[in-house]
């Protein structure tokens, strides 16, 4: 484990990590507070993919590249420095104090702790669209097709009763809702 510097309390009282603290869940307010800035979210995204501790400079460069929508090679010095300083002074100490990362300020090394896994469900890579963003389209499509079915039943094109058509639409909405609940983890 990377050494933890607890003299740099940024966000209230410092908690010393122990096995119980690392295995316990953060409450939702803490999670939202920690994720309120994009740079902290980017830190967690980057560390999620890292297999070992990373250098602070490497982390800052990649986050700066994401922010500038460019590559690390095309960054300017001031863009790197601006991100580096905010990570060094603010964001990493805050994540460290909550036990989310191990931040060794003296060596410039950062690693995710097991507690960081709690944030995975809230994070996605920059530019990636989450499938949850498409659910309104699925519901609208189901409603549109249901309306079309009722219209063709009313015109007599499809020889089934309105009650049967309504049942088909109800089943379609139940299926879409069930898949939605299952895909978002609300049903297991």
mmCIF file of C-alpha atoms in Angstrom:
data_model
loop_
_atom_site.group_PDB
_atom_site.id
_atom_site.type_symbol
_atom_site.label_atom_id
_atom_site.label_comp_id
_atom_site.label_asym_id
_atom_site.label_seq_id
_atom_site.Cartn_x
_atom_site.Cartn_y
_atom_site.Cartn_z
ATOM 1 C CA UNK A 1 0.000 0.000 0.000
ATOM 2 C CA UNK A 2 1.270 3.458 -0.788
ATOM 3 C CA UNK A 3 1.975 5.566 2.280
ATOM 4 C CA UNK A 4 -0.834 7.849 3.285
ATOM 5 C CA UNK A 5 -0.226 11.412 4.382
ATOM 6 C CA UNK A 6 -2.868 12.414 6.921
ATOM 7 C CA UNK A 7 -1.385 15.761 7.800
ATOM 8 C CA UNK A 8 -3.019 17.367 4.790
ATOM 9 C CA UNK A 9 -6.668 17.228 5.837
ATOM 10 C CA UNK A 10 -8.694 18.933 3.157
ATOM 11 C CA UNK A 11 -12.213 17.884 3.901
ATOM 12 C CA UNK A 12 -12.972 17.693 7.602
ATOM 13 C CA UNK A 13 -11.550 15.202 10.075
ATOM 14 C CA UNK A 14 -9.117 12.685 8.702
ATOM 15 C CA UNK A 15 -10.102 9.059 8.965
ATOM 16 C CA UNK A 16 -7.367 6.522 9.409
ATOM 17 C CA UNK A 17 -8.016 3.640 7.046
ATOM 18 C CA UNK A 18 -8.377 0.210 8.525
ATOM 19 C CA UNK A 19 -9.880 -3.004 7.214
ATOM 20 C CA UNK A 20 -13.335 -2.071 8.498
ATOM 21 C CA UNK A 21 -13.281 1.415 6.956
ATOM 22 C CA UNK A 22 -12.136 0.136 3.574
ATOM 23 C CA UNK A 23 -14.806 -2.543 3.441
ATOM 24 C CA UNK A 24 -17.645 -0.272 4.538
ATOM 25 C CA UNK A 25 -19.786 1.673 2.109
ATOM 26 C CA UNK A 26 -19.750 5.441 1.828
ATOM 27 C CA UNK A 27 -23.099 7.115 2.179
ATOM 28 C CA UNK A 28 -24.669 8.615 -0.919
ATOM 29 C CA UNK A 29 -23.952 12.212 0.156
ATOM 30 C CA UNK A 30 -20.218 11.430 0.427
ATOM 31 C CA UNK A 31 -20.244 9.767 -2.983
ATOM 32 C CA UNK A 32 -21.984 12.725 -4.620
ATOM 33 C CA UNK A 33 -19.677 15.189 -2.872
ATOM 34 C CA UNK A 34 -16.577 13.345 -4.042
ATOM 35 C CA UNK A 35 -17.887 13.066 -7.600
ATOM 36 C CA UNK A 36 -19.027 16.672 -7.895
ATOM 37 C CA UNK A 37 -15.880 17.752 -9.732
ATOM 38 C CA UNK A 38 -14.924 16.367 -13.106
ATOM 39 C CA UNK A 39 -11.252 16.060 -12.190
ATOM 40 C CA UNK A 40 -11.986 13.697 -9.302
ATOM 41 C CA UNK A 41 -14.232 11.646 -11.591
ATOM 42 C CA UNK A 42 -11.415 11.549 -14.158
ATOM 43 C CA UNK A 43 -8.932 10.427 -11.481
ATOM 44 C CA UNK A 44 -11.192 7.512 -10.585
ATOM 45 C CA UNK A 45 -11.743 6.608 -14.260
ATOM 46 C CA UNK A 46 -8.017 6.567 -14.912
ATOM 47 C CA UNK A 47 -7.159 4.577 -11.786
ATOM 48 C CA UNK A 48 -9.900 2.038 -12.552
ATOM 49 C CA UNK A 49 -7.892 0.977 -15.627
ATOM 50 C CA UNK A 50 -4.460 1.109 -13.934
ATOM 51 C CA UNK A 51 -3.117 -2.184 -12.617
ATOM 52 C CA UNK A 52 -0.578 -0.639 -10.263
ATOM 53 C CA UNK A 53 0.176 2.733 -8.684
ATOM 54 C CA UNK A 54 0.592 5.525 -11.213
ATOM 55 C CA UNK A 55 2.797 8.581 -11.236
ATOM 56 C CA UNK A 56 1.005 11.828 -10.455
ATOM 57 C CA UNK A 57 2.572 13.459 -13.521
ATOM 58 C CA UNK A 58 1.209 10.698 -15.793
ATOM 59 C CA UNK A 59 -2.256 11.033 -14.229
ATOM 60 C CA UNK A 60 -2.241 14.838 -14.561
ATOM 61 C CA UNK A 61 -1.148 14.676 -18.198
ATOM 62 C CA UNK A 62 -3.928 12.285 -19.183
ATOM 63 C CA UNK A 63 -6.602 14.292 -17.362
ATOM 64 C CA UNK A 64 -5.339 17.499 -18.990
ATOM 65 C CA UNK A 65 -5.495 15.782 -22.401
ATOM 66 C CA UNK A 66 -9.107 14.707 -21.737
ATOM 67 C CA UNK A 67 -10.022 18.249 -20.682
ATOM 68 C CA UNK A 68 -8.401 19.780 -23.763
ATOM 69 C CA UNK A 69 -9.790 17.041 -26.040
ATOM 70 C CA UNK A 70 -6.312 16.274 -27.359
ATOM 71 C CA UNK A 71 -3.458 13.850 -26.843
ATOM 72 C CA UNK A 72 -0.814 13.998 -24.118
ATOM 73 C CA UNK A 73 1.803 14.786 -26.764
ATOM 74 C CA UNK A 74 -0.092 17.894 -27.937
ATOM 75 C CA UNK A 75 -0.549 19.443 -24.483
ATOM 76 C CA UNK A 76 1.003 22.758 -23.593
ATOM 77 C CA UNK A 77 3.022 23.119 -20.418
ATOM 78 C CA UNK A 78 0.520 25.419 -18.690
ATOM 79 C CA UNK A 79 -2.341 22.970 -19.384
ATOM 80 C CA UNK A 80 -0.371 20.167 -17.701
ATOM 81 C CA UNK A 81 0.687 22.352 -14.802
ATOM 82 C CA UNK A 82 -2.810 23.638 -14.050
ATOM 83 C CA UNK A 83 -4.185 20.089 -13.678
ATOM 84 C CA UNK A 84 -1.108 18.856 -11.796
ATOM 85 C CA UNK A 85 -1.387 21.585 -9.161
ATOM 86 C CA UNK A 86 -5.104 21.072 -8.528
ATOM 87 C CA UNK A 87 -4.635 17.303 -8.214
ATOM 88 C CA UNK A 88 -1.616 17.719 -5.926
ATOM 89 C CA UNK A 89 -3.145 20.331 -3.635
ATOM 90 C CA UNK A 90 -6.849 19.515 -3.592
ATOM 91 C CA UNK A 91 -8.372 16.530 -5.353
ATOM 92 C CA UNK A 92 -5.980 13.726 -4.427
ATOM 93 C CA UNK A 93 -5.748 14.704 -0.734
ATOM 94 C CA UNK A 94 -9.569 14.748 -0.572
ATOM 95 C CA UNK A 95 -9.858 11.282 -2.137
ATOM 96 C CA UNK A 96 -7.033 10.051 0.109
ATOM 97 C CA UNK A 97 -8.701 11.368 3.264
ATOM 98 C CA UNK A 98 -11.854 9.424 2.400
ATOM 99 C CA UNK A 99 -9.855 6.233 1.772
ATOM 100 C CA UNK A 100 -10.706 6.134 -1.940
ATOM 101 C CA UNK A 101 -7.092 6.372 -3.118
ATOM 102 C CA UNK A 102 -3.682 5.907 -1.586
ATOM 103 C CA UNK A 103 -1.793 9.098 -2.358
ATOM 104 C CA UNK A 104 1.893 9.337 -1.532
ATOM 105 C CA UNK A 105 2.541 13.045 -1.953
ATOM 106 C CA UNK A 106 6.292 12.719 -1.385
ATOM 107 C CA UNK A 107 6.796 10.072 -4.081
ATOM 108 C CA UNK A 108 4.123 11.387 -6.421
ATOM 109 C CA UNK A 109 2.316 8.034 -6.591
ATOM 110 C CA UNK A 110 -1.427 7.314 -6.617
ATOM 111 C CA UNK A 111 -3.343 4.031 -6.447
ATOM 112 C CA UNK A 112 -7.005 3.160 -6.067
ATOM 113 C CA UNK A 113 -8.122 1.358 -2.912
ATOM 114 C CA UNK A 114 -10.852 -1.310 -2.836
ATOM 115 C CA UNK A 115 -13.270 1.431 -1.737
ATOM 116 C CA UNK A 116 -12.884 3.064 -5.175
ATOM 117 C CA UNK A 117 -14.923 0.218 -6.707
ATOM 118 C CA UNK A 118 -18.070 1.798 -5.228
ATOM 119 C CA UNK A 119 -17.756 4.597 -7.777
ATOM 120 C CA UNK A 120 -17.687 2.407 -10.904
ATOM 121 C CA UNK A 121 -21.441 2.585 -11.419
ATOM 122 C CA UNK A 122 -21.279 6.402 -11.551
ATOM 123 C CA UNK A 123 -18.372 6.659 -13.990
ATOM 124 C CA UNK A 124 -18.049 6.217 -17.715
ATOM 125 C CA UNK A 125 -15.229 7.138 -20.070
ATOM 126 C CA UNK A 126 -15.364 10.620 -21.602
ATOM 127 C CA UNK A 127 -17.540 10.668 -24.706
ATOM 128 C CA UNK A 128 -19.160 7.299 -24.027
ATOM 129 C CA UNK A 129 -22.948 7.338 -24.007
ATOM 130 C CA UNK A 130 -24.494 5.245 -21.298
ATOM 131 C CA UNK A 131 -27.245 2.858 -22.366
ATOM 132 C CA UNK A 132 -29.474 4.353 -19.646
ATOM 133 C CA UNK A 133 -29.641 7.501 -21.792
ATOM 134 C CA UNK A 134 -31.524 5.495 -24.424
ATOM 135 C CA UNK A 135 -34.370 4.216 -22.228
ATOM 136 C CA UNK A 136 -36.717 7.116 -22.976
ATOM 137 C CA UNK A 137 -36.399 6.180 -26.657
ATOM 138 C CA UNK A 138 -37.348 2.573 -25.911
ATOM 139 C CA UNK A 139 -40.424 3.687 -23.969
ATOM 140 C CA UNK A 140 -41.408 6.191 -26.662
ATOM 141 C CA UNK A 141 -40.994 3.527 -29.338
ATOM 142 C CA UNK A 142 -43.153 1.102 -27.385
ATOM 143 C CA UNK A 143 -45.839 3.772 -26.965
ATOM 144 C CA UNK A 144 -45.672 4.681 -30.667
ATOM 145 C CA UNK A 145 -45.968 1.074 -31.811
ATOM 146 C CA UNK A 146 -48.777 0.517 -29.321
ATOM 147 C CA UNK A 147 -50.643 3.513 -30.713
ATOM 148 C CA UNK A 148 -50.091 2.259 -34.239
ATOM 149 C CA UNK A 149 -51.429 -1.172 -33.264
ATOM 150 C CA UNK A 150 -54.565 0.380 -31.747
ATOM 151 C CA UNK A 151 -55.054 2.510 -34.880
ATOM 152 C CA UNK A 152 -54.888 -0.476 -37.242
ATOM 153 C CA UNK A 153 -57.244 -2.414 -34.945
ATOM 154 C CA UNK A 154 -59.721 0.504 -34.960
ATOM 155 C CA UNK A 155 -59.562 0.711 -38.763
ATOM 156 C CA UNK A 156 -60.267 -3.005 -38.995
ATOM 157 C CA UNK A 157 -56.988 -3.838 -40.741
ATOM 158 C CA UNK A 158 -55.967 -6.303 -38.017
ATOM 159 C CA UNK A 159 -58.772 -8.697 -37.069
ATOM 160 C CA UNK A 160 -58.298 -8.715 -33.268
ATOM 161 C CA UNK A 161 -60.297 -7.083 -30.521
ATOM 162 C CA UNK A 162 -59.334 -3.856 -28.822
ATOM 163 C CA UNK A 163 -58.996 -5.786 -25.550
ATOM 164 C CA UNK A 164 -56.442 -8.138 -27.107
ATOM 165 C CA UNK A 165 -54.559 -5.166 -28.574
ATOM 166 C CA UNK A 166 -54.517 -3.469 -25.179
ATOM 167 C CA UNK A 167 -53.173 -6.658 -23.597
ATOM 168 C CA UNK A 168 -50.395 -6.860 -26.202
ATOM 169 C CA UNK A 169 -49.402 -3.243 -25.472
ATOM 170 C CA UNK A 170 -49.468 -3.883 -21.715
ATOM 171 C CA UNK A 171 -47.216 -6.930 -22.125
ATOM 172 C CA UNK A 172 -44.837 -4.916 -24.344
ATOM 173 C CA UNK A 173 -44.510 -2.209 -21.674
ATOM 174 C CA UNK A 174 -44.007 -4.864 -18.984
ATOM 175 C CA UNK A 175 -41.203 -6.459 -21.010
ATOM 176 C CA UNK A 176 -39.448 -3.124 -21.670
ATOM 177 C CA UNK A 177 -39.780 -2.132 -18.001
ATOM 178 C CA UNK A 178 -38.459 -5.516 -16.853
ATOM 179 C CA UNK A 179 -35.430 -5.309 -19.136
ATOM 180 C CA UNK A 180 -34.806 -1.737 -17.994
ATOM 181 C CA UNK A 181 -34.944 -2.739 -14.313
ATOM 182 C CA UNK A 182 -32.697 -5.741 -14.885
ATOM 183 C CA UNK A 183 -30.101 -3.807 -16.923
ATOM 184 C CA UNK A 184 -29.781 -1.068 -14.305
ATOM 185 C CA UNK A 185 -29.403 -3.522 -11.447
ATOM 186 C CA UNK A 186 -32.739 -2.871 -9.775
ATOM 187 C CA UNK A 187 -33.770 -6.513 -10.232
ATOM 188 C CA UNK A 188 -31.358 -9.384 -9.735
#
